[in-house]
Backbone as numpy.savetxt, mean C-alpha at the origin, in Angstrom:
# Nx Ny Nz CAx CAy CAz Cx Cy Cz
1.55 -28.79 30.52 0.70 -27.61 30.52 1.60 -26.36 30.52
1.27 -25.41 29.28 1.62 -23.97 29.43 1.82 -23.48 30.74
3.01 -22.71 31.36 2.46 -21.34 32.32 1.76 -20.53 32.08
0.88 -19.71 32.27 0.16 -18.60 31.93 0.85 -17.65 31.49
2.54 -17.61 31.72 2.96 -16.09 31.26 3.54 -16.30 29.98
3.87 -17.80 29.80 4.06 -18.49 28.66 3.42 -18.65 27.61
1.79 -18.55 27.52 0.59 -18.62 26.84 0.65 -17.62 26.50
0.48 -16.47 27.54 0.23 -15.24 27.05 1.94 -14.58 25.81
2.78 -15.20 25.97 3.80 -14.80 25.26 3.88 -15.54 23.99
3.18 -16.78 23.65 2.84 -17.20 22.47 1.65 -16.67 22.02
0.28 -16.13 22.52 -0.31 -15.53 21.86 0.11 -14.06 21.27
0.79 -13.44 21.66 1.52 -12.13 21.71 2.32 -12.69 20.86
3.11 -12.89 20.19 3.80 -14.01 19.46 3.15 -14.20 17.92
2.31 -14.59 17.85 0.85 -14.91 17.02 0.67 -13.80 16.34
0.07 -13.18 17.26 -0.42 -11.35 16.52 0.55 -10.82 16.41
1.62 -11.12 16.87 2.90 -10.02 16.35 3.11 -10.59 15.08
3.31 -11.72 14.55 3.80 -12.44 13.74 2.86 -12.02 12.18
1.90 -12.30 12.64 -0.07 -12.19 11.96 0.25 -10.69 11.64
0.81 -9.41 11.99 0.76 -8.16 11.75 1.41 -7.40 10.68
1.18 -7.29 9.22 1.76 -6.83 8.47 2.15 -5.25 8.63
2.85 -4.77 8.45 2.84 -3.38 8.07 2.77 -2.87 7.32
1.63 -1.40 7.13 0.76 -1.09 5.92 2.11 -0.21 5.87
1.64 0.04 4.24 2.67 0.84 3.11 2.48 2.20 2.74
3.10 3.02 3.00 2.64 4.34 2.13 3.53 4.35 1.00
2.87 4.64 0.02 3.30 4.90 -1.76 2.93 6.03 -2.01
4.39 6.46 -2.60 4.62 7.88 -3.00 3.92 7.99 -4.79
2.63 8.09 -5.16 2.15 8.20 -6.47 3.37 8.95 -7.48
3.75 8.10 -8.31 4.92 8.72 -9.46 6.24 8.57 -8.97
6.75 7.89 -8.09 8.30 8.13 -7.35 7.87 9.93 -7.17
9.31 9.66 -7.58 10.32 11.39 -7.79 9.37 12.10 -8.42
8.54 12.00 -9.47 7.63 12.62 -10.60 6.32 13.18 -9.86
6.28 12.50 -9.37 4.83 12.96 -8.51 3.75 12.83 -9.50
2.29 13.45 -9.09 1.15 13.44 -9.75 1.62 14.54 -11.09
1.36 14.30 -12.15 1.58 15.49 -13.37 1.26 14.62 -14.14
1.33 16.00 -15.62 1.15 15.51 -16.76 2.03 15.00 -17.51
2.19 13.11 -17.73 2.84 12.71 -18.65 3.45 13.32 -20.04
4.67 12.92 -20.12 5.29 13.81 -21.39 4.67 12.60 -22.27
4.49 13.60 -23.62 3.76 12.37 -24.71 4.35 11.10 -24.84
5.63 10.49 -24.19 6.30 9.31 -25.03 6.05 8.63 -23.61
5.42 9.20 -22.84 5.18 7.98 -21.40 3.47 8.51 -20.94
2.42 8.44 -21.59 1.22 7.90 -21.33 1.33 6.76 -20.52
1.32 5.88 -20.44 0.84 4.90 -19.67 1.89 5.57 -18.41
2.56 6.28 -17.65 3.10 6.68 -16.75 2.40 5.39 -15.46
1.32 6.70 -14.97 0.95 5.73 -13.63 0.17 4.20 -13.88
0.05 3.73 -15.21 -0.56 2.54 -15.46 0.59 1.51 -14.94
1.59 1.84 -15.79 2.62 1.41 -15.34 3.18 1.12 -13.38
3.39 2.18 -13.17 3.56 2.53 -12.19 2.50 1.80 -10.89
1.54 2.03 -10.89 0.90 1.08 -10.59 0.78 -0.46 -10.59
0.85 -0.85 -11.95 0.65 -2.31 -11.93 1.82 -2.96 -11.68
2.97 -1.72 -11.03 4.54 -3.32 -10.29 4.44 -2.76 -9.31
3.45 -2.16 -8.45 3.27 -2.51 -6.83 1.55 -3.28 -7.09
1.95 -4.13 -5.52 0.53 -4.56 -4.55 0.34 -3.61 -3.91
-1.16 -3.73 -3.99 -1.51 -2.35 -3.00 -2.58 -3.43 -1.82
-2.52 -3.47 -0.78 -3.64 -4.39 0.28 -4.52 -3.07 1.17
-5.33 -3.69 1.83 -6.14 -2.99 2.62 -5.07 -2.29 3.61
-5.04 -1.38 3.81 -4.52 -0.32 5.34 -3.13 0.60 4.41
-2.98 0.20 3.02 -2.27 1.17 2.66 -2.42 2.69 2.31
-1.48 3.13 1.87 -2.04 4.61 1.60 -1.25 5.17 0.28
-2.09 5.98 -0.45 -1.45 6.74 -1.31 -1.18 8.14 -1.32
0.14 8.27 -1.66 0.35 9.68 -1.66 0.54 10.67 -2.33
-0.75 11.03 -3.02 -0.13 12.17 -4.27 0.04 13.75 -3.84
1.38 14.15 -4.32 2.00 15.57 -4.28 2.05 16.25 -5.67
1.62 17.77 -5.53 1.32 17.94 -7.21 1.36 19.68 -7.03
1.10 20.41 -7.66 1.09 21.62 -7.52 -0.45 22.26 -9.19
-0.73 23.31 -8.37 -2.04 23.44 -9.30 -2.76 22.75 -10.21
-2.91 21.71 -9.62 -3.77 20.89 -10.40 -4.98 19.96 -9.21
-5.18 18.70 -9.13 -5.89 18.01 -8.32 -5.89 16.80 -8.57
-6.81 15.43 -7.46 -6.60 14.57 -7.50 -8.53 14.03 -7.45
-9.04 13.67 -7.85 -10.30 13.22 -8.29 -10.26 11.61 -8.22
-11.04 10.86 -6.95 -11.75 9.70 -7.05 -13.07 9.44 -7.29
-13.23 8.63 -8.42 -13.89 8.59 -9.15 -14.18 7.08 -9.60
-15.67 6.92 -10.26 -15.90 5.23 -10.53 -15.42 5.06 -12.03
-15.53 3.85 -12.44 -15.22 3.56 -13.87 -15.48 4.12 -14.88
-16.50 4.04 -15.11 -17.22 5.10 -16.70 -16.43 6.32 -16.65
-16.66 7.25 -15.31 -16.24 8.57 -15.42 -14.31 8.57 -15.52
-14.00 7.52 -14.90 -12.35 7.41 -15.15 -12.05 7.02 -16.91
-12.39 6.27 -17.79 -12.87 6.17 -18.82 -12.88 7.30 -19.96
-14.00 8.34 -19.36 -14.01 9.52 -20.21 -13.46 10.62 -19.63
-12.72 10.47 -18.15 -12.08 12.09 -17.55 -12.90 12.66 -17.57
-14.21 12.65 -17.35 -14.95 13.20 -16.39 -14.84 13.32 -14.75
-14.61 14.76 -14.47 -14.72 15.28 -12.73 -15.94 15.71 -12.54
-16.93 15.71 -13.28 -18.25 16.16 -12.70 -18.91 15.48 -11.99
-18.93 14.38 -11.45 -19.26 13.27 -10.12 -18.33 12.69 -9.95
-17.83 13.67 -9.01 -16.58 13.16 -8.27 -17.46 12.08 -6.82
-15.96 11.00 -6.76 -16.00 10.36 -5.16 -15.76 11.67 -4.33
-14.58 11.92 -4.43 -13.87 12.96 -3.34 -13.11 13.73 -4.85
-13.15 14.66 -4.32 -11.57 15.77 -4.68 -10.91 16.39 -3.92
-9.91 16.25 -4.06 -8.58 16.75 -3.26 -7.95 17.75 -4.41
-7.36 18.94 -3.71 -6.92 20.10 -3.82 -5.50 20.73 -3.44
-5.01 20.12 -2.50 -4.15 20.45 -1.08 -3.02 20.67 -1.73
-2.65 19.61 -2.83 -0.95 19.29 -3.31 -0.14 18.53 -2.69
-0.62 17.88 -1.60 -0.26 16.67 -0.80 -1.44 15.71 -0.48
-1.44 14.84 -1.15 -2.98 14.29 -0.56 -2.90 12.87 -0.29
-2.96 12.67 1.00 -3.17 10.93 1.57 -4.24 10.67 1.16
-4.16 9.15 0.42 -5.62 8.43 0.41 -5.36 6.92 0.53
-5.96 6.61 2.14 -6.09 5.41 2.80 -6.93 4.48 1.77
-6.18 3.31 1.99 -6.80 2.50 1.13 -7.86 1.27 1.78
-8.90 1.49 1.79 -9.78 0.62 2.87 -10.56 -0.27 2.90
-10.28 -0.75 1.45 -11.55 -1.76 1.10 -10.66 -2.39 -0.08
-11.00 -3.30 -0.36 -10.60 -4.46 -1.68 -11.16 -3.54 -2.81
-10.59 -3.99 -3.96 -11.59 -3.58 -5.22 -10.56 -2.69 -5.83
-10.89 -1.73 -6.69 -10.42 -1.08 -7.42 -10.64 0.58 -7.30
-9.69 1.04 -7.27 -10.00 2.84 -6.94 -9.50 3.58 -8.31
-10.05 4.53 -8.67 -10.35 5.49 -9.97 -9.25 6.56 -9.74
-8.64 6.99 -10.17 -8.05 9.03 -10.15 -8.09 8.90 -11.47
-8.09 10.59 -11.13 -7.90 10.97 -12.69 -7.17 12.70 -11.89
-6.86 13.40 -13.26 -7.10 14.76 -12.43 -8.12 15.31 -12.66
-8.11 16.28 -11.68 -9.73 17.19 -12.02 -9.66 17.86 -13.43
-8.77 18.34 -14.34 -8.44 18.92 -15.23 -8.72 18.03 -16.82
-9.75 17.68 -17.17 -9.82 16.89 -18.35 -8.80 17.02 -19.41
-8.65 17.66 -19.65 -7.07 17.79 -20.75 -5.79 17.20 -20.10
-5.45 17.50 -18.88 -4.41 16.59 -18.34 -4.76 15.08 -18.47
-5.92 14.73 -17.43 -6.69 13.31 -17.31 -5.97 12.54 -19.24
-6.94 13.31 -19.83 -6.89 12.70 -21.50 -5.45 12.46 -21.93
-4.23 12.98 -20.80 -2.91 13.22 -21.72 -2.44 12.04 -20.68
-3.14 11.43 -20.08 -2.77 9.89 -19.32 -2.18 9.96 -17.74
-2.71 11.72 -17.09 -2.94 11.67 -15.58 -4.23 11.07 -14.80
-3.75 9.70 -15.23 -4.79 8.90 -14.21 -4.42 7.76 -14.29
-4.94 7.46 -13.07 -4.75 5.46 -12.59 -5.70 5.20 -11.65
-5.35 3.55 -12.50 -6.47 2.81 -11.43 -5.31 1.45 -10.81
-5.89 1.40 -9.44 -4.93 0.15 -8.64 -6.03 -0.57 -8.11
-5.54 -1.60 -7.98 -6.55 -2.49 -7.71 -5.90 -3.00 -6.14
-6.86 -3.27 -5.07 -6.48 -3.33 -3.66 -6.75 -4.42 -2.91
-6.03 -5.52 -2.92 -5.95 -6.57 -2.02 -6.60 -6.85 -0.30
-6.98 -7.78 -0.16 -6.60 -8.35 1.73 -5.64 -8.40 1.44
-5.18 -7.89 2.67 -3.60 -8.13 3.29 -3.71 -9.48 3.67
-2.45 -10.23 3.52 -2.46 -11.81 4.18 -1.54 -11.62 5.37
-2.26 -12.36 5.60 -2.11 -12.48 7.24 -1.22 -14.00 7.67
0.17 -13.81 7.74 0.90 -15.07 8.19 0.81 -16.08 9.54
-0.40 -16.51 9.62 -0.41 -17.20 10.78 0.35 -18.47 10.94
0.17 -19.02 12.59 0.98 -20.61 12.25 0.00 -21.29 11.54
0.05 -22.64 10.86 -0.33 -23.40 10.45 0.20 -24.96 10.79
-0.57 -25.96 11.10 -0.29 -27.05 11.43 0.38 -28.29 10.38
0.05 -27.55 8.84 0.53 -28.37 8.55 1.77 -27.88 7.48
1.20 -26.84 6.07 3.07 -26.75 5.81 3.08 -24.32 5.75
4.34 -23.87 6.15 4.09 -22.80 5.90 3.83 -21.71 4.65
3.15 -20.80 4.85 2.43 -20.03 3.99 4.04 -19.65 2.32
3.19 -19.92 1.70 4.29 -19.43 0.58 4.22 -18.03 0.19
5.44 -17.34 0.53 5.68 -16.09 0.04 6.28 -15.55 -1.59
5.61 -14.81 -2.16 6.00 -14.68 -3.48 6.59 -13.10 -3.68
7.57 -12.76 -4.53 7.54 -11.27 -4.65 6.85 -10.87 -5.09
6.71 -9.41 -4.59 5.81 -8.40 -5.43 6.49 -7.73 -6.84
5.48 -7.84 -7.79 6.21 -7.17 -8.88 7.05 -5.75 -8.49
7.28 -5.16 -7.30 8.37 -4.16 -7.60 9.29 -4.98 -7.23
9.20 -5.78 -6.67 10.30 -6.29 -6.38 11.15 -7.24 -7.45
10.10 -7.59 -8.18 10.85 -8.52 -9.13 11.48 -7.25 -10.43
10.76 -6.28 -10.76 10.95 -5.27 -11.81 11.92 -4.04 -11.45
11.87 -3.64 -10.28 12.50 -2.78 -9.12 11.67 -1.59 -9.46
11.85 -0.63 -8.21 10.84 0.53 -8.15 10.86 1.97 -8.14
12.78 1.78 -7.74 13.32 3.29 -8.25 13.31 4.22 -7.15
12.45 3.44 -5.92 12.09 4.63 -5.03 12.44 3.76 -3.49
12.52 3.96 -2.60 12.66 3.44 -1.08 12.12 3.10 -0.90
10.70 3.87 -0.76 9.59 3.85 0.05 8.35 3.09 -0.07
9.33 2.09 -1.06 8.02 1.14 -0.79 7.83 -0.02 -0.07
9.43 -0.07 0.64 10.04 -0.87 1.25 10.46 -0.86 2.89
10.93 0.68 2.87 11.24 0.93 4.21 10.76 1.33 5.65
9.60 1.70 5.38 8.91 1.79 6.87 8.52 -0.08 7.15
7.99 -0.52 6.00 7.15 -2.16 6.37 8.46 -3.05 7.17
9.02 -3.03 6.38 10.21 -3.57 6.46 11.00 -3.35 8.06
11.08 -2.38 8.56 11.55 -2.12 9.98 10.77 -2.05 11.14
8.80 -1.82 10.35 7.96 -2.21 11.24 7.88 -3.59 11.88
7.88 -4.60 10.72 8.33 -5.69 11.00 9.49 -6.51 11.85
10.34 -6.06 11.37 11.57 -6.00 11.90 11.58 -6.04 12.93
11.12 -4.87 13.85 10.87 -4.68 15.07 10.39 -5.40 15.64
9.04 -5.56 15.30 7.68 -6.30 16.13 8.67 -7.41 16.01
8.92 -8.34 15.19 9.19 -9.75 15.03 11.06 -9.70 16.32
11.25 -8.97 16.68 12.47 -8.52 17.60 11.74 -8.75 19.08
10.61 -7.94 19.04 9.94 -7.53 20.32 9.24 -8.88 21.10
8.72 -9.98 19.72 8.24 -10.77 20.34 9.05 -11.88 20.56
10.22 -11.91 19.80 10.87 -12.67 20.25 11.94 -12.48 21.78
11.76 -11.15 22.20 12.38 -10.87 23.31 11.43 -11.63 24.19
10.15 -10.81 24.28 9.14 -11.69 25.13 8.88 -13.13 25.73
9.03 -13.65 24.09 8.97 -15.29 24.75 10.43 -15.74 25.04
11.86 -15.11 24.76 12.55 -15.20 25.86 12.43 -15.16 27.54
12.07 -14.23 27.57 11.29 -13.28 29.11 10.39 -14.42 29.80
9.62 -15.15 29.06 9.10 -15.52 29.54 9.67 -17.22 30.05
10.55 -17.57 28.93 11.24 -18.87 29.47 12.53 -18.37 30.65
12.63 -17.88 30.53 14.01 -17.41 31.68 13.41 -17.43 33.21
12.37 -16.76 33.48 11.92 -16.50 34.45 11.09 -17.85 35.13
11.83 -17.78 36.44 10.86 -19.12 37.02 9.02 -19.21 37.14
Protein backbone atom coordinates (compact mmCIF):
# COMPACT_ATOMS: atom_id res chain seq x y z
CA UNK A 1 0.00 0.00 0.00
CA UNK A 2 0.91 3.64 -1.09
CA UNK A 3 1.76 6.27 1.81
CA UNK A 4 -0.55 9.01 1.41
CA UNK A 5 2.26 11.52 0.74
CA UNK A 6 3.35 9.12 -1.85
CA UNK A 7 -0.11 8.99 -3.68
CA UNK A 8 -0.47 12.37 -3.47
CA UNK A 9 3.10 12.81 -5.26
CA UNK A 10 2.14 10.41 -8.05
CA UNK A 11 -1.01 12.08 -8.66
CA UNK A 12 0.82 15.47 -8.81
CA UNK A 13 3.09 13.60 -11.06
CA UNK A 14 0.14 12.70 -13.50
CA UNK A 15 -1.12 16.26 -14.00
CA UNK A 16 2.20 17.58 -14.17
CA UNK A 17 3.10 15.17 -16.78
CA UNK A 18 -0.77 15.42 -18.56
CA UNK A 19 0.06 19.45 -18.77
CA UNK A 20 1.06 20.77 -22.05
CA UNK A 21 2.14 24.23 -22.45
CA UNK A 22 0.05 26.52 -24.60
CA UNK A 23 1.96 28.45 -27.41
CA UNK A 24 1.93 31.95 -28.38
CA UNK A 25 2.59 32.51 -32.28
CA UNK A 26 3.92 35.49 -33.52
CA UNK A 27 1.44 35.81 -36.98
CA UNK A 28 4.22 36.33 -39.98
CA UNK A 29 7.59 35.74 -37.87
CA UNK A 30 9.61 39.00 -38.31
CA UNK A 31 6.92 40.23 -41.12
CA UNK A 32 4.13 40.57 -39.03
CA UNK A 33 0.45 41.04 -40.27
CA UNK A 34 0.87 43.10 -43.89
CA UNK A 35 0.45 43.12 -47.28
CA UNK A 36 2.13 40.32 -49.17
CA UNK A 37 4.59 41.42 -51.91
CA UNK A 38 3.06 39.98 -55.23
CA UNK A 39 5.60 36.92 -55.54
CA UNK A 40 4.47 35.59 -51.92
CA UNK A 41 0.52 35.51 -51.85
CA UNK A 42 0.13 32.51 -50.19
CA UNK A 43 2.40 34.29 -47.27
CA UNK A 44 0.25 33.34 -44.15
CA UNK A 45 -1.27 30.15 -45.97
CA UNK A 46 1.92 29.02 -45.85
CA UNK A 47 2.86 30.14 -42.71
CA UNK A 48 0.20 28.69 -41.11
CA UNK A 49 -0.05 25.30 -42.45
CA UNK A 50 3.83 24.29 -40.81
CA UNK A 51 2.57 25.10 -37.35
CA UNK A 52 -0.17 23.05 -35.07
CA UNK A 53 -2.21 25.25 -33.52
CA UNK A 54 -4.34 23.22 -30.24
CA UNK A 55 -6.84 24.61 -27.90
CA UNK A 56 -5.22 27.29 -25.18
CA UNK A 57 -2.97 28.78 -27.86
CA UNK A 58 -2.75 32.22 -28.91
CA UNK A 59 -2.16 34.35 -31.83
CA UNK A 60 -0.35 37.29 -32.18
CA UNK A 61 -0.83 39.78 -34.79
CA UNK A 62 1.30 43.18 -34.80
CA UNK A 63 0.61 45.55 -37.73
CA UNK A 64 0.39 49.23 -38.04
CA UNK A 65 -2.74 51.05 -39.82
CA UNK A 66 -4.47 48.50 -40.92
CA UNK A 67 -6.59 45.62 -38.84
CA UNK A 68 -7.30 42.18 -38.02
CA UNK A 69 -11.00 40.83 -38.81
CA UNK A 70 -12.46 37.31 -37.57
CA UNK A 71 -14.59 36.20 -39.67
CA UNK A 72 -16.61 32.84 -41.05
CA UNK A 73 -15.92 31.17 -44.39
CA UNK A 74 -17.92 32.71 -47.22
CA UNK A 75 -16.94 36.18 -45.94
CA UNK A 76 -13.05 35.02 -45.67
CA UNK A 77 -13.58 33.77 -49.34
CA UNK A 78 -14.71 37.13 -50.73
CA UNK A 79 -12.78 39.70 -48.07
CA UNK A 80 -15.65 40.80 -46.91
CA UNK A 81 -15.43 42.89 -43.25
CA UNK A 82 -18.95 43.77 -43.22
CA UNK A 83 -19.96 40.88 -40.64
CA UNK A 84 -17.28 40.77 -38.79
CA UNK A 85 -16.71 37.97 -35.68
CA UNK A 86 -14.57 40.57 -33.86
CA UNK A 87 -12.27 43.38 -35.20
CA UNK A 88 -9.28 44.36 -33.78
CA UNK A 89 -7.63 47.71 -34.34
CA UNK A 90 -4.86 48.06 -31.60
CA UNK A 91 -1.66 46.90 -33.83
CA UNK A 92 -0.96 44.28 -31.32
CA UNK A 93 -3.68 41.90 -31.08
CA UNK A 94 -3.87 38.54 -28.95
CA UNK A 95 -6.32 36.04 -30.11
CA UNK A 96 -6.80 33.02 -27.71
CA UNK A 97 -7.50 30.11 -29.39
CA UNK A 98 -10.49 28.23 -27.65
CA UNK A 99 -12.25 25.85 -29.42
CA UNK A 100 -11.30 23.15 -32.20
CA UNK A 101 -12.29 24.03 -35.73
CA UNK A 102 -11.12 26.53 -37.94
CA UNK A 103 -10.70 30.45 -37.46
CA UNK A 104 -11.06 33.10 -40.49
CA UNK A 105 -8.76 36.64 -40.66
CA UNK A 106 -8.61 38.58 -43.20
CA UNK A 107 -7.81 42.37 -42.95
CA UNK A 108 -10.43 44.80 -42.54
CA UNK A 109 -9.14 46.52 -45.75
CA UNK A 110 -10.53 44.49 -48.87
CA UNK A 111 -7.77 45.40 -51.27
CA UNK A 112 -5.12 44.20 -48.86
CA UNK A 113 -7.39 40.92 -47.83
CA UNK A 114 -7.59 40.31 -52.02
CA UNK A 115 -3.61 40.83 -52.24
CA UNK A 116 -3.48 37.50 -49.83
CA UNK A 117 -3.65 39.28 -46.10
CA UNK A 118 -5.49 36.50 -44.72
CA UNK A 119 -5.45 33.07 -43.11
CA UNK A 120 -7.18 30.42 -41.95
CA UNK A 121 -5.64 27.76 -39.15
CA UNK A 122 -7.25 25.12 -38.23
CA UNK A 123 -7.19 24.28 -34.18
CA UNK A 124 -6.66 21.04 -32.53
CA UNK A 125 -7.30 19.26 -28.79
CA UNK A 126 -4.30 19.48 -27.23
CA UNK A 127 -3.16 15.80 -26.34
CA UNK A 128 -2.81 15.13 -23.27
CA UNK A 129 0.20 12.54 -22.33
CA UNK A 130 -1.11 10.41 -19.74
CA UNK A 131 0.27 7.00 -18.27
CA UNK A 132 -1.03 4.21 -20.07
CA UNK A 133 -0.99 0.56 -19.09
CA UNK A 134 -0.17 -0.77 -21.97
CA UNK A 135 2.36 0.86 -24.70
CA UNK A 136 3.38 4.81 -24.62
CA UNK A 137 1.73 7.57 -26.53
CA UNK A 138 3.58 8.18 -29.94
CA UNK A 139 4.98 11.52 -30.48
CA UNK A 140 5.30 12.93 -34.00
CA UNK A 141 6.83 16.34 -35.17
CA UNK A 142 5.11 19.21 -35.95
CA UNK A 143 5.51 20.44 -39.39
CA UNK A 144 7.67 23.45 -38.12
CA UNK A 145 9.60 21.32 -36.90
CA UNK A 146 10.15 19.09 -39.65
CA UNK A 147 10.25 22.34 -42.32
CA UNK A 148 11.80 24.83 -39.64
CA UNK A 149 10.14 28.14 -38.67
CA UNK A 150 12.61 30.90 -38.77
CA UNK A 151 11.39 32.24 -35.55
CA UNK A 152 11.96 31.04 -31.60
CA UNK A 153 8.89 31.46 -30.47
CA UNK A 154 7.32 28.75 -31.31
CA UNK A 155 9.33 26.74 -29.27
CA UNK A 156 10.53 28.54 -26.31
CA UNK A 157 8.20 29.40 -23.65
CA UNK A 158 6.44 25.45 -24.15
CA UNK A 159 9.51 24.04 -24.06
CA UNK A 160 10.85 25.49 -20.54
CA UNK A 161 7.25 25.40 -19.28
CA UNK A 162 7.63 21.92 -19.52
CA UNK A 163 10.86 21.61 -18.62
CA UNK A 164 10.17 22.93 -15.45
CA UNK A 165 6.97 21.31 -14.39
CA UNK A 166 8.48 17.86 -15.48
CA UNK A 167 11.77 19.09 -12.92
CA UNK A 168 9.24 20.08 -10.19
CA UNK A 169 7.54 16.84 -10.18
CA UNK A 170 10.16 14.94 -10.27
CA UNK A 171 11.68 16.74 -7.20
CA UNK A 172 8.44 15.92 -5.39
CA UNK A 173 8.26 12.32 -5.77
CA UNK A 174 11.85 12.41 -4.66
CA UNK A 175 10.58 14.33 -1.40
CA UNK A 176 8.39 12.09 -0.98
CA UNK A 177 10.53 8.74 -1.05
CA UNK A 178 13.31 10.20 1.16
CA UNK A 179 11.21 11.11 3.93
CA UNK A 180 10.16 8.49 6.50
Amino acid sequence: MLSSSTSVALIFLTFTIATVAAKEFLVGDDVGWRIPASNETELYTVWASRRRFHIGDSLRFQYKNDSVVLTVKWLFHHCDASQPISIFTDGDTVINLERTGRYFFISGHSDRCNKGQKMMVNVMKRHQFLPSSATPPTISPSPSQLYGSGASSDFGPAVSVSVVSFVVAVAGLWLCFVQP
